[in-house]
């Protein structure tokens, strides 16, 4: 209902009807439409972040790992439903900041923390030279998706091709490795 009608257009009556439950049942679990939306956003974003930021320790080199994470992230972010949810969250965050916090904590923040831990392991192994792995993780994620997602968010393009995603990720990896590869290797 939120995707089809938007946050303001979705009513608890319509949501209950679509879910096949009574409105009272919804209110037994969620005290408001905002609380329901927040729970949906938190659950969906956390699940996506788990899938995007899965690292097979020791199985792949850094470039291959970053390529996989970058591709999964950008492919997920550019899905029409995800673009719609991001627009919706941005639209309601001024009035309901807790929805924005739930979105950020379950998605971007969770992904950054997972990538930071992975980078910490690579630094400890001597494979990367990074002073601030949290900033490096943020840099990589932003380099991978920023322009692609912005162009879609603001309606400049309807979709992006696999080739455009690949080019963006390869550019991010190139910049990242130039900045953080050990100088002695």
PDB file of C-alpha atoms in Angstrom:
ATOM      1  CA  UNK A   1       0.000   0.000   0.000  1.00  0.00           C
ATOM      2  CA  UNK A   2       2.839   2.379   0.815  1.00  0.00           C
ATOM      3  CA  UNK A   3       4.473   1.744  -2.563  1.00  0.00           C
ATOM      4  CA  UNK A   4       1.263   2.076  -4.541  1.00  0.00           C
ATOM      5  CA  UNK A   5      -0.362   4.950  -2.625  1.00  0.00           C
ATOM      6  CA  UNK A   6       2.598   6.667  -0.978  1.00  0.00           C
ATOM      7  CA  UNK A   7       2.974   7.287   2.723  1.00  0.00           C
ATOM      8  CA  UNK A   8       0.257   9.942   2.963  1.00  0.00           C
ATOM      9  CA  UNK A   9      -2.142   8.061   0.686  1.00  0.00           C
ATOM     10  CA  UNK A  10      -1.908   4.721   2.479  1.00  0.00           C
ATOM     11  CA  UNK A  11      -4.469   4.327   5.240  1.00  0.00           C
ATOM     12  CA  UNK A  12      -4.505   1.805   8.049  1.00  0.00           C
ATOM     13  CA  UNK A  13      -7.898   0.618   6.752  1.00  0.00           C
ATOM     14  CA  UNK A  14      -6.463  -0.103   3.306  1.00  0.00           C
ATOM     15  CA  UNK A  15      -3.347  -1.712   4.777  1.00  0.00           C
ATOM     16  CA  UNK A  16      -5.444  -3.951   7.030  1.00  0.00           C
ATOM     17  CA  UNK A  17      -7.673  -4.937   4.114  1.00  0.00           C
ATOM     18  CA  UNK A  18      -4.662  -5.734   1.889  1.00  0.00           C
ATOM     19  CA  UNK A  19      -3.046  -7.751   4.691  1.00  0.00           C
ATOM     20  CA  UNK A  20      -6.275  -9.644   5.370  1.00  0.00           C
ATOM     21  CA  UNK A  21      -6.404  -8.573   9.004  1.00  0.00           C
ATOM     22  CA  UNK A  22      -8.544  -6.216  11.011  1.00  0.00           C
ATOM     23  CA  UNK A  23      -7.513  -2.648  11.681  1.00  0.00           C
ATOM     24  CA  UNK A  24      -7.581  -3.529  15.385  1.00  0.00           C
ATOM     25  CA  UNK A  25      -5.002  -6.254  14.758  1.00  0.00           C
ATOM     26  CA  UNK A  26      -2.680  -3.723  13.137  1.00  0.00           C
ATOM     27  CA  UNK A  27      -3.092  -1.368  16.073  1.00  0.00           C
ATOM     28  CA  UNK A  28      -2.346  -4.214  18.488  1.00  0.00           C
ATOM     29  CA  UNK A  29       1.154  -4.357  16.991  1.00  0.00           C
ATOM     30  CA  UNK A  30       1.685  -0.778  15.798  1.00  0.00           C
ATOM     31  CA  UNK A  31       0.322   2.299  17.523  1.00  0.00           C
ATOM     32  CA  UNK A  32       0.305   4.338  14.306  1.00  0.00           C
ATOM     33  CA  UNK A  33       0.827   4.240  10.570  1.00  0.00           C
ATOM     34  CA  UNK A  34       4.218   5.856  11.191  1.00  0.00           C
ATOM     35  CA  UNK A  35       5.245   3.039  13.542  1.00  0.00           C
ATOM     36  CA  UNK A  36       4.146   0.436  10.996  1.00  0.00           C
ATOM     37  CA  UNK A  37       6.074   2.145   8.195  1.00  0.00           C
ATOM     38  CA  UNK A  38       9.133   2.497  10.422  1.00  0.00           C
ATOM     39  CA  UNK A  39       9.041  -1.233  11.247  1.00  0.00           C
ATOM     40  CA  UNK A  40       8.626  -2.137   7.564  1.00  0.00           C
ATOM     41  CA  UNK A  41      11.512   0.128   6.560  1.00  0.00           C
ATOM     42  CA  UNK A  42      13.787  -1.191   9.314  1.00  0.00           C
ATOM     43  CA  UNK A  43      13.036  -4.817   8.449  1.00  0.00           C
ATOM     44  CA  UNK A  44      13.390  -4.383   4.677  1.00  0.00           C
ATOM     45  CA  UNK A  45      16.562  -2.279   4.819  1.00  0.00           C
ATOM     46  CA  UNK A  46      18.248  -4.587   7.316  1.00  0.00           C
ATOM     47  CA  UNK A  47      17.535  -7.627   5.144  1.00  0.00           C
ATOM     48  CA  UNK A  48      18.883  -5.865   2.072  1.00  0.00           C
ATOM     49  CA  UNK A  49      21.986  -4.664   3.909  1.00  0.00           C
ATOM     50  CA  UNK A  50      22.651  -8.227   5.109  1.00  0.00           C
ATOM     51  CA  UNK A  51      22.516  -9.499   1.515  1.00  0.00           C
ATOM     52  CA  UNK A  52      24.628  -6.665   0.115  1.00  0.00           C
ATOM     53  CA  UNK A  53      27.344  -6.741   2.766  1.00  0.00           C
ATOM     54  CA  UNK A  54      28.110 -10.413   2.975  1.00  0.00           C
ATOM     55  CA  UNK A  55      31.831 -11.077   2.970  1.00  0.00           C
ATOM     56  CA  UNK A  56      33.367 -14.482   2.372  1.00  0.00           C
ATOM     57  CA  UNK A  57      36.486 -14.029   4.487  1.00  0.00           C
ATOM     58  CA  UNK A  58      39.596 -15.318   2.801  1.00  0.00           C
ATOM     59  CA  UNK A  59      37.868 -16.566  -0.335  1.00  0.00           C
ATOM     60  CA  UNK A  60      38.383 -13.612  -2.653  1.00  0.00           C
ATOM     61  CA  UNK A  61      40.865 -10.836  -3.138  1.00  0.00           C
ATOM     62  CA  UNK A  62      39.964  -7.292  -2.143  1.00  0.00           C
ATOM     63  CA  UNK A  63      39.111  -6.089  -5.649  1.00  0.00           C
ATOM     64  CA  UNK A  64      36.795  -9.050  -6.274  1.00  0.00           C
ATOM     65  CA  UNK A  65      35.139  -8.546  -2.890  1.00  0.00           C
ATOM     66  CA  UNK A  66      34.637  -4.819  -3.449  1.00  0.00           C
ATOM     67  CA  UNK A  67      33.299  -5.481  -6.932  1.00  0.00           C
ATOM     68  CA  UNK A  68      30.724  -7.914  -5.533  1.00  0.00           C
ATOM     69  CA  UNK A  69      29.652  -5.642  -2.689  1.00  0.00           C
ATOM     70  CA  UNK A  70      29.498  -2.615  -4.984  1.00  0.00           C
ATOM     71  CA  UNK A  71      27.447  -4.395  -7.625  1.00  0.00           C
ATOM     72  CA  UNK A  72      24.994  -5.871  -5.131  1.00  0.00           C
ATOM     73  CA  UNK A  73      24.586  -2.480  -3.470  1.00  0.00           C
ATOM     74  CA  UNK A  74      24.004  -0.487  -6.650  1.00  0.00           C
ATOM     75  CA  UNK A  75      21.712  -3.108  -8.178  1.00  0.00           C
ATOM     76  CA  UNK A  76      19.644  -3.085  -4.988  1.00  0.00           C
ATOM     77  CA  UNK A  77      19.567   0.714  -4.709  1.00  0.00           C
ATOM     78  CA  UNK A  78      18.448   1.179  -8.306  1.00  0.00           C
ATOM     79  CA  UNK A  79      15.494  -1.212  -8.128  1.00  0.00           C
ATOM     80  CA  UNK A  80      12.292   0.792  -8.725  1.00  0.00           C
ATOM     81  CA  UNK A  81      10.749  -0.213  -5.375  1.00  0.00           C
ATOM     82  CA  UNK A  82      13.893   0.859  -3.524  1.00  0.00           C
ATOM     83  CA  UNK A  83      13.978   4.200  -5.316  1.00  0.00           C
ATOM     84  CA  UNK A  84      10.310   4.699  -4.382  1.00  0.00           C
ATOM     85  CA  UNK A  85      10.953   3.836  -0.726  1.00  0.00           C
ATOM     86  CA  UNK A  86      13.957   6.158  -0.547  1.00  0.00           C
ATOM     87  CA  UNK A  87      11.884   8.989  -2.012  1.00  0.00           C
ATOM     88  CA  UNK A  88       9.116   8.242   0.464  1.00  0.00           C
ATOM     89  CA  UNK A  89      11.487   8.213   3.447  1.00  0.00           C
ATOM     90  CA  UNK A  90      13.040  11.498   2.339  1.00  0.00           C
ATOM     91  CA  UNK A  91       9.549  12.927   1.966  1.00  0.00           C
ATOM     92  CA  UNK A  92       8.449  12.074   5.514  1.00  0.00           C
ATOM     93  CA  UNK A  93      11.684  12.497   7.467  1.00  0.00           C
ATOM     94  CA  UNK A  94      11.009  16.167   8.221  1.00  0.00           C
ATOM     95  CA  UNK A  95       7.786  15.267  10.008  1.00  0.00           C
ATOM     96  CA  UNK A  96       8.841  11.803  11.263  1.00  0.00           C
ATOM     97  CA  UNK A  97      12.617  11.818  11.852  1.00  0.00           C
ATOM     98  CA  UNK A  98      12.456   8.411  13.524  1.00  0.00           C
ATOM     99  CA  UNK A  99      11.567   6.888  10.140  1.00  0.00           C
ATOM    100  CA  UNK A 100      14.724   8.377   8.647  1.00  0.00           C
ATOM    101  CA  UNK A 101      16.783   7.072  11.571  1.00  0.00           C
ATOM    102  CA  UNK A 102      15.287   3.595  11.184  1.00  0.00           C
ATOM    103  CA  UNK A 103      16.082   3.619   7.470  1.00  0.00           C
ATOM    104  CA  UNK A 104      19.642   4.852   7.990  1.00  0.00           C
ATOM    105  CA  UNK A 105      20.453   2.512  10.886  1.00  0.00           C
ATOM    106  CA  UNK A 106      19.073  -0.603   9.213  1.00  0.00           C
ATOM    107  CA  UNK A 107      20.516   0.109   5.768  1.00  0.00           C
ATOM    108  CA  UNK A 108      23.378   2.526   5.137  1.00  0.00           C
ATOM    109  CA  UNK A 109      24.816   2.509   8.660  1.00  0.00           C
ATOM    110  CA  UNK A 110      24.662  -1.281   8.932  1.00  0.00           C
ATOM    111  CA  UNK A 111      26.377  -1.657   5.541  1.00  0.00           C
ATOM    112  CA  UNK A 112      29.075   0.844   6.449  1.00  0.00           C
ATOM    113  CA  UNK A 113      29.786  -0.969   9.696  1.00  0.00           C
ATOM    114  CA  UNK A 114      30.083  -4.330   7.923  1.00  0.00           C
ATOM    115  CA  UNK A 115      32.377  -2.905   5.237  1.00  0.00           C
ATOM    116  CA  UNK A 116      34.455  -1.150   7.906  1.00  0.00           C
ATOM    117  CA  UNK A 117      34.979  -4.469   9.719  1.00  0.00           C
ATOM    118  CA  UNK A 118      36.039  -6.113   6.461  1.00  0.00           C
ATOM    119  CA  UNK A 119      38.498  -3.293   5.765  1.00  0.00           C
ATOM    120  CA  UNK A 120      39.847  -3.558   9.328  1.00  0.00           C
ATOM    121  CA  UNK A 121      40.652  -7.214   8.616  1.00  0.00           C
ATOM    122  CA  UNK A 122      42.423  -6.310   5.361  1.00  0.00           C
ATOM    123  CA  UNK A 123      44.472  -3.610   7.100  1.00  0.00           C
ATOM    124  CA  UNK A 124      45.423  -6.061   9.873  1.00  0.00           C
ATOM    125  CA  UNK A 125      46.561  -8.529   7.196  1.00  0.00           C
ATOM    126  CA  UNK A 126      48.711  -5.820   5.593  1.00  0.00           C
ATOM    127  CA  UNK A 127      46.699  -5.830   2.374  1.00  0.00           C
ATOM    128  CA  UNK A 128      45.465  -2.239   2.675  1.00  0.00           C
ATOM    129  CA  UNK A 129      46.946   0.939   4.142  1.00  0.00           C
ATOM    130  CA  UNK A 130      44.026   2.798   5.722  1.00  0.00           C
ATOM    131  CA  UNK A 131      44.157   5.117   8.712  1.00  0.00           C
ATOM    132  CA  UNK A 132      40.369   5.529   9.034  1.00  0.00           C
ATOM    133  CA  UNK A 133      38.518   2.473   7.762  1.00  0.00           C
ATOM    134  CA  UNK A 134      35.073   3.945   8.485  1.00  0.00           C
ATOM    135  CA  UNK A 135      35.810   6.892   6.183  1.00  0.00           C
ATOM    136  CA  UNK A 136      37.298   4.558   3.575  1.00  0.00           C
ATOM    137  CA  UNK A 137      34.152   2.396   3.667  1.00  0.00           C
ATOM    138  CA  UNK A 138      31.981   5.481   3.226  1.00  0.00           C
ATOM    139  CA  UNK A 139      34.185   6.695   0.380  1.00  0.00           C
ATOM    140  CA  UNK A 140      33.872   3.389  -1.456  1.00  0.00           C
ATOM    141  CA  UNK A 141      30.112   3.190  -1.071  1.00  0.00           C
ATOM    142  CA  UNK A 142      29.602   6.783  -2.167  1.00  0.00           C
ATOM    143  CA  UNK A 143      31.939   6.448  -5.137  1.00  0.00           C
ATOM    144  CA  UNK A 144      30.112   3.291  -6.214  1.00  0.00           C
ATOM    145  CA  UNK A 145      26.593   4.617  -6.260  1.00  0.00           C
ATOM    146  CA  UNK A 146      26.323   8.343  -5.707  1.00  0.00           C
ATOM    147  CA  UNK A 147      25.792   9.664  -9.214  1.00  0.00           C
ATOM    148  CA  UNK A 148      23.818   6.657 -10.436  1.00  0.00           C
ATOM    149  CA  UNK A 149      21.382   6.771  -7.538  1.00  0.00           C
ATOM    150  CA  UNK A 150      21.052  10.561  -7.621  1.00  0.00           C
ATOM    151  CA  UNK A 151      20.189  10.561 -11.312  1.00  0.00           C
ATOM    152  CA  UNK A 152      17.459   8.009 -10.693  1.00  0.00           C
ATOM    153  CA  UNK A 153      16.211   9.624  -7.458  1.00  0.00           C
ATOM    154  CA  UNK A 154      15.668  12.959  -9.162  1.00  0.00           C
ATOM    155  CA  UNK A 155      14.033  11.476 -12.245  1.00  0.00           C
ATOM    156  CA  UNK A 156      16.865  12.187 -14.676  1.00  0.00           C
ATOM    157  CA  UNK A 157      16.835   8.533 -15.745  1.00  0.00           C
ATOM    158  CA  UNK A 158      14.270   5.827 -15.214  1.00  0.00           C
ATOM    159  CA  UNK A 159      16.763   2.991 -14.913  1.00  0.00           C
ATOM    160  CA  UNK A 160      20.459   2.266 -15.232  1.00  0.00           C
ATOM    161  CA  UNK A 161      22.106  -0.475 -17.220  1.00  0.00           C
ATOM    162  CA  UNK A 162      24.335  -3.210 -15.916  1.00  0.00           C
ATOM    163  CA  UNK A 163      27.154  -1.633 -17.933  1.00  0.00           C
ATOM    164  CA  UNK A 164      26.668   1.744 -16.219  1.00  0.00           C
ATOM    165  CA  UNK A 165      26.692   0.037 -12.837  1.00  0.00           C
ATOM    166  CA  UNK A 166      29.845  -1.858 -13.736  1.00  0.00           C
ATOM    167  CA  UNK A 167      31.600   1.281 -14.935  1.00  0.00           C
ATOM    168  CA  UNK A 168      30.731   3.136 -11.735  1.00  0.00           C
ATOM    169  CA  UNK A 169      31.975   0.295  -9.565  1.00  0.00           C
ATOM    170  CA  UNK A 170      35.217  -0.150 -11.505  1.00  0.00           C
ATOM    171  CA  UNK A 171      35.868   3.580 -11.183  1.00  0.00           C
ATOM    172  CA  UNK A 172      35.233   3.373  -7.420  1.00  0.00           C
ATOM    173  CA  UNK A 173      37.584   0.395  -7.080  1.00  0.00           C
ATOM    174  CA  UNK A 174      40.298   2.156  -9.092  1.00  0.00           C
ATOM    175  CA  UNK A 175      40.137   5.275  -6.908  1.00  0.00           C
ATOM    176  CA  UNK A 176      39.866   3.227  -3.703  1.00  0.00           C
ATOM    177  CA  UNK A 177      42.862   1.024  -4.493  1.00  0.00           C
ATOM    178  CA  UNK A 178      44.990   3.991  -5.572  1.00  0.00           C
ATOM    179  CA  UNK A 179      44.246   5.640  -2.251  1.00  0.00           C
ATOM    180  CA  UNK A 180      44.565   2.628   0.044  1.00  0.00           C
ATOM    181  CA  UNK A 181      46.844   0.002  -1.503  1.00  0.00           C
ATOM    182  CA  UNK A 182      49.999  -0.558   0.561  1.00  0.00           C
ATOM    183  CA  UNK A 183      52.874   1.533  -0.782  1.00  0.00           C
ATOM    184  CA  UNK A 184      55.388  -1.278  -0.402  1.00  0.00           C
ATOM    185  CA  UNK A 185      53.567  -3.735  -2.683  1.00  0.00           C
TER     186      UNK A 185
END
